[in-house]
mmCIF file of N, CA and C in Angstrom:
data_model
loop_
_atom_site.group_PDB
_atom_site.id
_atom_site.type_symbol
_atom_site.label_atom_id
_atom_site.label_comp_id
_atom_site.label_asym_id
_atom_site.label_seq_id
_atom_site.Cartn_x
_atom_site.Cartn_y
_atom_site.Cartn_z
ATOM 1 N N MET O 739 -10.134 9.906 -11.975
ATOM 2 C CA MET O 739 -9.726 9.845 -10.587
ATOM 3 C C MET O 739 -8.673 8.750 -10.402
ATOM 4 N N ARG O 740 -7.882 8.914 -9.382
ATOM 5 C CA ARG O 740 -6.771 7.998 -9.126
ATOM 6 C C ARG O 740 -7.100 7.037 -7.985
ATOM 7 N N ILE O 741 -6.322 5.963 -7.927
ATOM 8 C CA ILE O 741 -6.452 4.983 -6.859
ATOM 9 C C ILE O 741 -5.162 5.001 -6.056
ATOM 10 N N MET O 742 -5.295 4.910 -4.730
ATOM 11 C CA MET O 742 -4.133 4.881 -3.845
ATOM 12 C C MET O 742 -3.919 3.453 -3.362
ATOM 13 N N GLY O 743 -2.668 3.010 -3.365
ATOM 14 C CA GLY O 743 -2.306 1.711 -2.812
ATOM 15 C C GLY O 743 -1.492 1.901 -1.548
ATOM 16 N N LEU O 744 -1.810 1.130 -0.509
ATOM 17 C CA LEU O 744 -1.116 1.238 0.767
ATOM 18 C C LEU O 744 -0.595 -0.119 1.214
ATOM 19 N N ASP O 745 0.656 -0.139 1.641
ATOM 20 C CA ASP O 745 1.266 -1.313 2.261
ATOM 21 C C ASP O 745 1.448 -0.969 3.735
ATOM 22 N N TYR O 746 0.538 -1.471 4.581
ATOM 23 C CA TYR O 746 0.518 -1.104 5.993
ATOM 24 C C TYR O 746 1.505 -1.959 6.777
ATOM 25 N N GLY O 747 2.396 -1.291 7.507
ATOM 26 C CA GLY O 747 3.365 -1.983 8.337
ATOM 27 C C GLY O 747 3.386 -1.414 9.739
ATOM 28 N N ASP O 748 4.117 -2.084 10.627
ATOM 29 C CA ASP O 748 4.194 -1.630 12.020
ATOM 30 C C ASP O 748 4.803 -0.240 12.148
ATOM 31 N N ARG O 749 5.828 0.040 11.355
ATOM 32 C CA ARG O 749 6.527 1.319 11.464
ATOM 33 C C ARG O 749 6.257 2.287 10.322
ATOM 34 N N ARG O 750 5.957 1.732 9.159
ATOM 35 C CA ARG O 750 5.778 2.582 7.975
ATOM 36 C C ARG O 750 4.618 2.080 7.121
ATOM 37 N N ILE O 751 4.044 3.019 6.385
ATOM 38 C CA ILE O 751 3.024 2.683 5.390
ATOM 39 C C ILE O 751 3.590 3.104 4.049
ATOM 40 N N GLY O 752 3.769 2.152 3.157
ATOM 41 C CA GLY O 752 4.184 2.475 1.797
ATOM 42 C C GLY O 752 2.995 3.006 1.020
ATOM 43 N N VAL O 753 3.228 4.031 0.194
ATOM 44 C CA VAL O 753 2.136 4.686 -0.533
ATOM 45 C C VAL O 753 2.447 4.722 -2.023
ATOM 46 N N ALA O 754 1.454 4.334 -2.821
ATOM 47 C CA ALA O 754 1.547 4.432 -4.278
ATOM 48 C C ALA O 754 0.246 5.034 -4.800
ATOM 49 N N ILE O 755 0.321 5.673 -5.951
ATOM 50 C CA ILE O 755 -0.837 6.313 -6.584
ATOM 51 C C ILE O 755 -0.875 5.881 -8.048
ATOM 52 N N SER O 756 -2.065 5.649 -8.552
ATOM 53 C CA SER O 756 -2.192 5.300 -9.973
ATOM 54 C C SER O 756 -2.122 6.574 -10.819
ATOM 55 N N ASP O 757 -1.911 6.372 -12.110
ATOM 56 C CA ASP O 757 -2.038 7.493 -13.040
ATOM 57 C C ASP O 757 -3.534 7.771 -13.217
ATOM 58 N N ALA O 758 -3.881 8.845 -13.893
ATOM 59 C CA ALA O 758 -5.285 9.249 -14.038
ATOM 60 C C ALA O 758 -6.123 8.212 -14.789
ATOM 61 N N LEU O 759 -5.498 7.451 -15.679
ATOM 62 C CA LEU O 759 -6.223 6.428 -16.430
ATOM 63 C C LEU O 759 -6.298 5.094 -15.679
ATOM 64 N N GLN O 760 -5.662 5.022 -14.528
ATOM 65 C CA GLN O 760 -5.635 3.831 -13.682
ATOM 66 C C GLN O 760 -4.999 2.630 -14.384
ATOM 67 N N TRP O 761 -3.896 2.909 -15.091
ATOM 68 C CA TRP O 761 -3.155 1.844 -15.767
ATOM 69 C C TRP O 761 -1.893 1.467 -15.021
ATOM 70 N N THR O 762 -1.210 2.473 -14.441
ATOM 71 C CA THR O 762 0.082 2.207 -13.808
ATOM 72 C C THR O 762 0.130 2.779 -12.396
ATOM 73 N N ALA O 763 0.982 2.167 -11.584
ATOM 74 C CA ALA O 763 1.182 2.607 -10.195
ATOM 75 C C ALA O 763 2.553 3.247 -10.064
ATOM 76 N N GLN O 764 2.606 4.372 -9.368
ATOM 77 C CA GLN O 764 3.866 5.043 -9.082
ATOM 78 C C GLN O 764 3.999 5.189 -7.566
ATOM 79 N N GLY O 765 5.194 4.943 -7.077
ATOM 80 C CA GLY O 765 5.446 5.115 -5.647
ATOM 81 C C GLY O 765 5.457 6.584 -5.287
ATOM 82 N N VAL O 766 4.815 6.916 -4.177
ATOM 83 C CA VAL O 766 4.758 8.302 -3.717
ATOM 84 C C VAL O 766 5.669 8.508 -2.515
ATOM 85 N N GLY O 767 5.762 7.506 -1.663
ATOM 86 C CA GLY O 767 6.612 7.639 -0.485
ATOM 87 C C GLY O 767 6.148 6.750 0.644
ATOM 88 N N MET O 768 6.536 7.150 1.853
ATOM 89 C CA MET O 768 6.187 6.380 3.043
ATOM 90 C C MET O 768 5.682 7.328 4.120
ATOM 91 N N ILE O 769 4.834 6.784 4.966
ATOM 92 C CA ILE O 769 4.309 7.525 6.101
ATOM 93 C C ILE O 769 4.706 6.760 7.355
ATOM 94 N N GLU O 770 5.293 7.470 8.307
ATOM 95 C CA GLU O 770 5.665 6.845 9.583
ATOM 96 C C GLU O 770 4.396 6.608 10.402
ATOM 97 N N THR O 771 4.334 5.459 11.096
ATOM 98 C CA THR O 771 3.151 5.135 11.891
ATOM 99 C C THR O 771 3.410 5.254 13.387
ATOM 100 N N ARG O 772 4.387 6.030 13.771
ATOM 101 C CA ARG O 772 4.752 6.153 15.192
ATOM 102 C C ARG O 772 3.705 6.877 16.027
ATOM 103 N N ARG O 773 3.102 7.918 15.487
ATOM 104 C CA ARG O 773 2.138 8.709 16.245
ATOM 105 C C ARG O 773 0.726 8.188 15.974
ATOM 106 N N GLU O 774 0.034 7.846 17.026
ATOM 107 C CA GLU O 774 -1.301 7.256 16.909
ATOM 108 C C GLU O 774 -2.264 8.170 16.153
ATOM 109 N N GLY O 775 -2.792 7.667 15.054
ATOM 110 C CA GLY O 775 -3.827 8.377 14.320
ATOM 111 C C GLY O 775 -3.359 9.401 13.316
ATOM 112 N N GLN O 776 -2.153 9.921 13.453
ATOM 113 C CA GLN O 776 -1.715 10.971 12.543
ATOM 114 C C GLN O 776 -1.491 10.459 11.124
ATOM 115 N N GLU O 777 -1.262 9.156 10.978
ATOM 116 C CA GLU O 777 -1.066 8.630 9.634
ATOM 117 C C GLU O 777 -2.336 8.787 8.798
ATOM 118 N N LEU O 778 -3.505 8.732 9.423
ATOM 119 C CA LEU O 778 -4.750 8.923 8.683
ATOM 120 C C LEU O 778 -4.850 10.352 8.153
ATOM 121 N N ASP O 779 -4.380 11.319 8.936
ATOM 122 C CA ASP O 779 -4.383 12.714 8.487
ATOM 123 C C ASP O 779 -3.439 12.899 7.299
ATOM 124 N N GLU O 780 -2.278 12.254 7.354
ATOM 125 C CA GLU O 780 -1.327 12.361 6.243
ATOM 126 C C GLU O 780 -1.875 11.695 4.986
ATOM 127 N N ILE O 781 -2.547 10.578 5.141
ATOM 128 C CA ILE O 781 -3.169 9.911 3.999
ATOM 129 C C ILE O 781 -4.257 10.801 3.412
ATOM 130 N N ALA O 782 -5.039 11.426 4.270
ATOM 131 C CA ALA O 782 -6.098 12.339 3.799
ATOM 132 C C ALA O 782 -5.514 13.483 2.968
ATOM 133 N N LYS O 783 -4.372 14.020 3.396
ATOM 134 C CA LYS O 783 -3.718 15.088 2.624
ATOM 135 C C LYS O 783 -3.308 14.599 1.240
ATOM 136 N N LEU O 784 -2.719 13.400 1.187
ATOM 137 C CA LEU O 784 -2.304 12.840 -0.107
ATOM 138 C C LEU O 784 -3.509 12.576 -1.006
ATOM 139 N N ILE O 785 -4.600 12.133 -0.427
ATOM 140 C CA ILE O 785 -5.823 11.882 -1.196
ATOM 141 C C ILE O 785 -6.312 13.172 -1.835
ATOM 142 N N SER O 786 -6.282 14.250 -1.072
ATOM 143 C CA SER O 786 -6.702 15.551 -1.590
ATOM 144 C C SER O 786 -5.755 16.042 -2.688
ATOM 145 N N GLN O 787 -4.452 15.926 -2.450
ATOM 146 C CA GLN O 787 -3.455 16.394 -3.423
ATOM 147 C C GLN O 787 -3.542 15.652 -4.753
ATOM 148 N N HIS O 788 -3.789 14.332 -4.681
ATOM 149 C CA HIS O 788 -3.733 13.500 -5.889
ATOM 150 C C HIS O 788 -5.106 13.134 -6.450
ATOM 151 N N GLU O 789 -6.182 13.700 -5.897
ATOM 152 C CA GLU O 789 -7.539 13.438 -6.362
ATOM 153 C C GLU O 789 -7.844 11.939 -6.394
ATOM 154 N N VAL O 790 -7.655 11.298 -5.257
ATOM 155 C CA VAL O 790 -7.870 9.856 -5.125
ATOM 156 C C VAL O 790 -9.348 9.579 -4.883
ATOM 157 N N SER O 791 -9.888 8.572 -5.589
ATOM 158 C CA SER O 791 -11.300 8.227 -5.442
ATOM 159 C C SER O 791 -11.518 6.911 -4.709
ATOM 160 N N GLU O 792 -10.475 6.089 -4.590
ATOM 161 C CA GLU O 792 -10.586 4.830 -3.852
ATOM 162 C C GLU O 792 -9.206 4.380 -3.400
ATOM 163 N N ILE O 793 -9.199 3.454 -2.446
ATOM 164 C CA ILE O 793 -7.955 3.018 -1.811
ATOM 165 C C ILE O 793 -7.879 1.494 -1.850
ATOM 166 N N VAL O 794 -6.669 0.986 -2.018
ATOM 167 C CA VAL O 794 -6.406 -0.448 -1.936
ATOM 168 C C VAL O 794 -5.386 -0.659 -0.824
ATOM 169 N N VAL O 795 -5.743 -1.494 0.143
ATOM 170 C CA VAL O 795 -4.847 -1.820 1.256
ATOM 171 C C VAL O 795 -4.407 -3.271 1.103
ATOM 172 N N GLY O 796 -3.111 -3.490 1.190
ATOM 173 C CA GLY O 796 -2.600 -4.847 1.117
ATOM 174 C C GLY O 796 -3.049 -5.665 2.312
ATOM 175 N N LEU O 797 -3.549 -6.885 2.045
ATOM 176 C CA LEU O 797 -3.997 -7.791 3.099
ATOM 177 C C LEU O 797 -3.040 -8.977 3.155
ATOM 178 N N PRO O 798 -2.210 -9.033 4.190
ATOM 179 C CA PRO O 798 -1.252 -10.134 4.292
ATOM 180 C C PRO O 798 -1.933 -11.415 4.775
ATOM 181 N N LYS O 799 -2.163 -12.330 3.853
ATOM 182 C CA LYS O 799 -2.756 -13.620 4.203
ATOM 183 C C LYS O 799 -1.653 -14.631 4.448
ATOM 184 N N ASN O 800 -1.989 -15.661 5.209
ATOM 185 C CA ASN O 800 -1.071 -16.781 5.369
ATOM 186 C C ASN O 800 -1.005 -17.542 4.048
ATOM 187 N N MET O 801 0.014 -18.357 3.878
ATOM 188 C CA MET O 801 0.182 -19.067 2.614
ATOM 189 C C MET O 801 -0.990 -20.009 2.307
ATOM 190 N N ASN O 802 -1.712 -20.454 3.331
ATOM 191 C CA ASN O 802 -2.871 -21.320 3.105
ATOM 192 C C ASN O 802 -4.155 -20.518 2.864
ATOM 193 N N GLY O 803 -4.045 -19.197 2.783
ATOM 194 C CA GLY O 803 -5.183 -18.337 2.475
ATOM 195 C C GLY O 803 -5.941 -17.821 3.684
ATOM 196 N N THR O 804 -5.575 -18.266 4.882
ATOM 197 C CA THR O 804 -6.245 -17.776 6.081
ATOM 198 C C THR O 804 -5.697 -16.401 6.469
ATOM 199 N N ILE O 805 -6.436 -15.736 7.339
ATOM 200 C CA ILE O 805 -6.026 -14.412 7.803
ATOM 201 C C ILE O 805 -5.539 -14.535 9.237
ATOM 202 N N GLY O 806 -4.312 -14.105 9.473
ATOM 203 C CA GLY O 806 -3.714 -14.167 10.799
ATOM 204 C C GLY O 806 -3.794 -12.827 11.504
ATOM 205 N N PRO O 807 -3.040 -12.681 12.600
ATOM 206 C CA PRO O 807 -3.064 -11.435 13.380
ATOM 207 C C PRO O 807 -2.677 -10.203 12.566
ATOM 208 N N ARG O 808 -1.687 -10.325 11.715
ATOM 209 C CA ARG O 808 -1.247 -9.193 10.884
ATOM 210 C C ARG O 808 -2.365 -8.780 9.925
ATOM 211 N N GLY O 809 -3.049 -9.755 9.356
ATOM 212 C CA GLY O 809 -4.174 -9.473 8.468
ATOM 213 C C GLY O 809 -5.316 -8.784 9.191
ATOM 214 N N GLU O 810 -5.579 -9.198 10.418
ATOM 215 C CA GLU O 810 -6.635 -8.565 11.220
ATOM 216 C C GLU O 810 -6.323 -7.094 11.470
ATOM 217 N N ILE O 811 -5.051 -6.790 11.712
ATOM 218 C CA ILE O 811 -4.634 -5.400 11.913
ATOM 219 C C ILE O 811 -4.894 -4.585 10.645
ATOM 220 N N CYS O 812 -4.590 -5.158 9.481
ATOM 221 C CA CYS O 812 -4.813 -4.453 8.210
ATOM 222 C C CYS O 812 -6.301 -4.263 7.928
ATOM 223 N N ILE O 813 -7.117 -5.244 8.306
ATOM 224 C CA ILE O 813 -8.567 -5.107 8.142
ATOM 225 C C ILE O 813 -9.083 -3.958 9.004
ATOM 226 N N ALA O 814 -8.615 -3.867 10.239
ATOM 227 C CA ALA O 814 -9.020 -2.769 11.134
ATOM 228 C C ALA O 814 -8.557 -1.423 10.580
ATOM 229 N N PHE O 815 -7.341 -1.383 10.018
ATOM 230 C CA PHE O 815 -6.827 -0.154 9.412
ATOM 231 C C PHE O 815 -7.707 0.258 8.226
ATOM 232 N N ALA O 816 -8.084 -0.704 7.385
ATOM 233 C CA ALA O 816 -8.944 -0.412 6.232
ATOM 234 C C ALA O 816 -10.290 0.141 6.698
ATOM 235 N N GLN O 817 -10.835 -0.421 7.767
ATOM 236 C CA GLN O 817 -12.105 0.065 8.299
ATOM 237 C C GLN O 817 -11.969 1.493 8.829
ATOM 238 N N ALA O 818 -10.858 1.777 9.496
ATOM 239 C CA ALA O 818 -10.617 3.140 9.991
ATOM 240 C C ALA O 818 -10.529 4.125 8.825
ATOM 241 N N LEU O 819 -9.899 3.710 7.724
ATOM 242 C CA LEU O 819 -9.822 4.560 6.536
ATOM 243 C C LEU O 819 -11.222 4.833 5.981
ATOM 244 N N ARG O 820 -12.049 3.786 5.861
ATOM 245 C CA ARG O 820 -13.417 3.947 5.353
ATOM 246 C C ARG O 820 -14.188 4.969 6.192
ATOM 247 N N GLU O 821 -14.087 4.815 7.510
ATOM 248 C CA GLU O 821 -14.849 5.679 8.408
ATOM 249 C C GLU O 821 -14.366 7.120 8.371
ATOM 250 N N LYS O 822 -13.053 7.329 8.334
ATOM 251 C CA LYS O 822 -12.511 8.689 8.371
ATOM 252 C C LYS O 822 -12.638 9.398 7.022
ATOM 253 N N LEU O 823 -12.394 8.665 5.932
ATOM 254 C CA LEU O 823 -12.279 9.302 4.623
ATOM 255 C C LEU O 823 -13.529 9.171 3.759
ATOM 256 N N ASN O 824 -14.439 8.288 4.134
ATOM 257 C CA ASN O 824 -15.672 8.079 3.377
ATOM 258 C C ASN O 824 -15.398 7.761 1.901
ATOM 259 N N LEU O 825 -14.424 6.875 1.671
ATOM 260 C CA LEU O 825 -14.073 6.420 0.329
ATOM 261 C C LEU O 825 -14.140 4.897 0.289
ATOM 262 N N PRO O 826 -14.323 4.325 -0.909
ATOM 263 C CA PRO O 826 -14.244 2.868 -1.012
ATOM 264 C C PRO O 826 -12.819 2.403 -0.685
ATOM 265 N N VAL O 827 -12.698 1.377 0.152
ATOM 266 C CA VAL O 827 -11.406 0.805 0.515
ATOM 267 C C VAL O 827 -11.460 -0.688 0.216
ATOM 268 N N HIS O 828 -10.569 -1.141 -0.651
ATOM 269 C CA HIS O 828 -10.501 -2.544 -1.042
ATOM 270 C C HIS O 828 -9.332 -3.202 -0.319
ATOM 271 N N LEU O 829 -9.508 -4.448 0.061
ATOM 272 C CA LEU O 829 -8.411 -5.240 0.606
ATOM 273 C C LEU O 829 -7.905 -6.139 -0.510
ATOM 274 N N TRP O 830 -6.579 -6.183 -0.677
ATOM 275 C CA TRP O 830 -5.981 -6.941 -1.776
ATOM 276 C C TRP O 830 -4.932 -7.902 -1.232
ATOM 277 N N ASP O 831 -5.025 -9.151 -1.626
ATOM 278 C CA ASP O 831 -4.084 -10.178 -1.180
ATOM 279 C C ASP O 831 -2.665 -9.754 -1.555
ATOM 280 N N GLU O 832 -1.826 -9.598 -0.538
ATOM 281 C CA GLU O 832 -0.465 -9.119 -0.791
ATOM 282 C C GLU O 832 0.590 -10.175 -0.478
ATOM 283 N N ARG O 833 0.198 -11.440 -0.427
ATOM 284 C CA ARG O 833 1.166 -12.493 -0.094
ATOM 285 C C ARG O 833 2.423 -12.359 -0.942
ATOM 286 N N LEU O 834 3.549 -12.327 -0.284
ATOM 287 C CA LEU O 834 4.888 -12.284 -0.884
ATOM 288 C C LEU O 834 5.215 -10.978 -1.605
ATOM 289 N N THR O 835 4.384 -9.972 -1.490
ATOM 290 C CA THR O 835 4.659 -8.699 -2.164
ATOM 291 C C THR O 835 5.934 -8.054 -1.654
ATOM 292 N N THR O 836 6.101 -7.985 -0.343
ATOM 293 C CA THR O 836 7.310 -7.371 0.211
ATOM 294 C C THR O 836 8.537 -8.188 -0.162
ATOM 295 N N LYS O 837 8.417 -9.502 -0.138
ATOM 296 C CA LYS O 837 9.541 -10.365 -0.537
ATOM 297 C C LYS O 837 9.899 -10.126 -2.002
ATOM 298 N N SER O 838 8.901 -9.973 -2.842
ATOM 299 C CA SER O 838 9.137 -9.698 -4.261
ATOM 300 C C SER O 838 9.838 -8.353 -4.442
ATOM 301 N N ALA O 839 9.417 -7.351 -3.683
ATOM 302 C CA ALA O 839 10.048 -6.031 -3.756
ATOM 303 C C ALA O 839 11.502 -6.122 -3.310
ATOM 304 N N GLU O 840 11.745 -6.841 -2.202
ATOM 305 C CA GLU O 840 13.117 -6.995 -1.708
ATOM 306 C C GLU O 840 13.990 -7.725 -2.737
ATOM 307 N N ARG O 841 13.446 -8.776 -3.349
ATOM 308 C CA ARG O 841 14.198 -9.532 -4.346
ATOM 309 C C ARG O 841 14.557 -8.648 -5.548
ATOM 310 N N THR O 842 13.602 -7.838 -5.988
ATOM 311 C CA THR O 842 13.857 -6.936 -7.116
ATOM 312 C C THR O 842 14.968 -5.949 -6.778
ATOM 313 N N LEU O 843 14.923 -5.410 -5.566
ATOM 314 C CA LEU O 843 15.948 -4.455 -5.150
ATOM 315 C C LEU O 843 17.311 -5.130 -4.995
ATOM 316 N N LEU O 844 17.321 -6.365 -4.504
ATOM 317 C CA LEU O 844 18.583 -7.115 -4.408
ATOM 318 C C LEU O 844 19.179 -7.354 -5.786
ATOM 319 N N GLU O 845 18.317 -7.757 -6.724
ATOM 320 C CA GLU O 845 18.785 -8.007 -8.089
ATOM 321 C C GLU O 845 19.316 -6.744 -8.740
ATOM 322 N N ALA O 846 18.799 -5.593 -8.334
ATOM 323 C CA ALA O 846 19.265 -4.311 -8.862
ATOM 324 C C ALA O 846 20.490 -3.809 -8.099
ATOM 325 N N ASP O 847 20.971 -4.627 -7.152
ATOM 326 C CA ASP O 847 22.169 -4.323 -6.365
ATOM 327 C C ASP O 847 22.022 -3.030 -5.558
ATOM 328 N N VAL O 848 20.820 -2.827 -5.003
ATOM 329 C CA VAL O 848 20.567 -1.668 -4.152
ATOM 330 C C VAL O 848 21.092 -2.002 -2.752
ATOM 331 N N SER O 849 21.799 -1.067 -2.146
ATOM 332 C CA SER O 849 22.375 -1.308 -0.823
ATOM 333 C C SER O 849 21.293 -1.576 0.215
ATOM 334 N N ARG O 850 21.678 -2.259 1.299
ATOM 335 C CA ARG O 850 20.730 -2.595 2.362
ATOM 336 C C ARG O 850 20.071 -1.339 2.924
ATOM 337 N N LYS O 851 20.855 -0.282 3.133
ATOM 338 C CA LYS O 851 20.315 0.962 3.692
ATOM 339 C C LYS O 851 19.261 1.565 2.757
ATOM 340 N N LYS O 852 19.552 1.610 1.459
ATOM 341 C CA LYS O 852 18.602 2.175 0.497
ATOM 342 C C LYS O 852 17.378 1.277 0.339
ATOM 343 N N ARG O 853 17.584 -0.055 0.411
ATOM 344 C CA ARG O 853 16.447 -0.983 0.319
ATOM 345 C C ARG O 853 15.451 -0.718 1.427
ATOM 346 N N ARG O 854 15.949 -0.519 2.646
ATOM 347 C CA ARG O 854 15.089 -0.268 3.791
ATOM 348 C C ARG O 854 14.241 0.984 3.567
ATOM 349 N N LEU O 855 14.795 1.961 2.837
ATOM 350 C CA LEU O 855 14.085 3.225 2.606
ATOM 351 C C LEU O 855 12.998 3.124 1.543
ATOM 352 N N VAL O 856 13.097 2.159 0.643
ATOM 353 C CA VAL O 856 12.142 2.119 -0.476
ATOM 354 C C VAL O 856 11.301 0.852 -0.556
ATOM 355 N N VAL O 857 11.597 -0.168 0.250
ATOM 356 C CA VAL O 857 10.896 -1.446 0.088
ATOM 357 C C VAL O 857 9.395 -1.304 0.347
ATOM 358 N N ASP O 858 8.974 -0.507 1.315
ATOM 359 C CA ASP O 858 7.545 -0.345 1.606
ATOM 360 C C ASP O 858 6.826 0.370 0.457
ATOM 361 N N LYS O 859 7.469 1.395 -0.089
ATOM 362 C CA LYS O 859 6.894 2.115 -1.232
ATOM 363 C C LYS O 859 6.774 1.185 -2.439
ATOM 364 N N MET O 860 7.790 0.370 -2.655
ATOM 365 C CA MET O 860 7.765 -0.560 -3.784
ATOM 366 C C MET O 860 6.698 -1.638 -3.584
ATOM 367 N N ALA O 861 6.531 -2.107 -2.350
ATOM 368 C CA ALA O 861 5.480 -3.085 -2.060
ATOM 369 C C ALA O 861 4.099 -2.476 -2.331
ATOM 370 N N ALA O 862 3.899 -1.212 -1.961
ATOM 371 C CA ALA O 862 2.636 -0.523 -2.245
ATOM 372 C C ALA O 862 2.399 -0.431 -3.747
ATOM 373 N N MET O 863 3.465 -0.175 -4.496
ATOM 374 C CA MET O 863 3.347 -0.117 -5.961
ATOM 375 C C MET O 863 2.905 -1.474 -6.518
ATOM 376 N N LEU O 864 3.485 -2.554 -6.015
ATOM 377 C CA LEU O 864 3.125 -3.891 -6.491
ATOM 378 C C LEU O 864 1.681 -4.239 -6.136
ATOM 379 N N ILE O 865 1.261 -3.904 -4.919
ATOM 380 C CA ILE O 865 -0.130 -4.150 -4.516
ATOM 381 C C ILE O 865 -1.077 -3.411 -5.449
ATOM 382 N N LEU O 866 -0.811 -2.120 -5.659
ATOM 383 C CA LEU O 866 -1.683 -1.308 -6.506
ATOM 384 C C LEU O 866 -1.647 -1.782 -7.948
ATOM 385 N N GLN O 867 -0.468 -2.094 -8.475
ATOM 386 C CA GLN O 867 -0.376 -2.529 -9.872
ATOM 387 C C GLN O 867 -1.130 -3.844 -10.086
ATOM 388 N N ASN O 868 -1.022 -4.771 -9.140
ATOM 389 C CA ASN O 868 -1.769 -6.028 -9.253
ATOM 390 C C ASN O 868 -3.272 -5.776 -9.237
ATOM 391 N N PHE O 869 -3.719 -4.850 -8.387
ATOM 392 C CA PHE O 869 -5.131 -4.485 -8.338
ATOM 393 C C PHE O 869 -5.569 -3.861 -9.670
ATOM 394 N N LEU O 870 -4.777 -2.930 -10.186
ATOM 395 C CA LEU O 870 -5.109 -2.291 -11.465
ATOM 396 C C LEU O 870 -5.168 -3.308 -12.594
ATOM 397 N N ASP O 871 -4.209 -4.209 -12.614
ATOM 398 C CA ASP O 871 -4.177 -5.248 -13.654
ATOM 399 C C ASP O 871 -5.414 -6.124 -13.586
ATOM 400 N N SER O 872 -5.881 -6.427 -12.379
ATOM 401 C CA SER O 872 -7.067 -7.277 -12.233
ATOM 402 C C SER O 872 -8.325 -6.564 -12.760
ATOM 403 N N LYS O 873 -8.368 -5.246 -12.645
ATOM 404 C CA LYS O 873 -9.510 -4.482 -13.137
ATOM 405 C C LYS O 873 -9.588 -4.500 -14.657
ATOM 406 N N THR O 874 -8.443 -4.504 -15.327
ATOM 407 C CA THR O 874 -8.448 -4.490 -16.787
ATOM 408 C C THR O 874 -8.794 -5.855 -17.359
ATOM 409 N N LYS O 875 -8.678 -6.906 -16.551
ATOM 410 C CA LYS O 875 -8.992 -8.266 -17.008
ATOM 411 C C LYS O 875 -10.484 -8.582 -16.906
ATOM 412 N N ARG O 876 -11.249 -7.734 -16.240
ATOM 413 C CA ARG O 876 -12.676 -7.986 -16.051
ATOM 414 C C ARG O 876 -13.457 -7.778 -17.311
#
């Protein structure tokens, strides 16, 4: 079974899926969050298509490790996923993940317009890959 990684944002949710052996993360795309609740239906479709058994949601903590308003929103989103999908949902510290994705894209000389289109998906990949890596170290 595969694991899904999500980078939850105000406008978009970046989505990544692990390979069947849960070694690597691949970006799948983004889901717009404009319509209330419909993003959960789209996530459910992806879960069915990719045979996902658990989900990892990025938890944006403050640099001192506390959870601020943005983190509270992600916690509520993770709870909504648990209730709707009846799957294990893990919260994963995502501090600086989006910044790391942006830096990687800048170093690759990706245009600003293209960066905006892929940064959320890339952040989801980093969240999921870090989670997968932590599982292999246990």
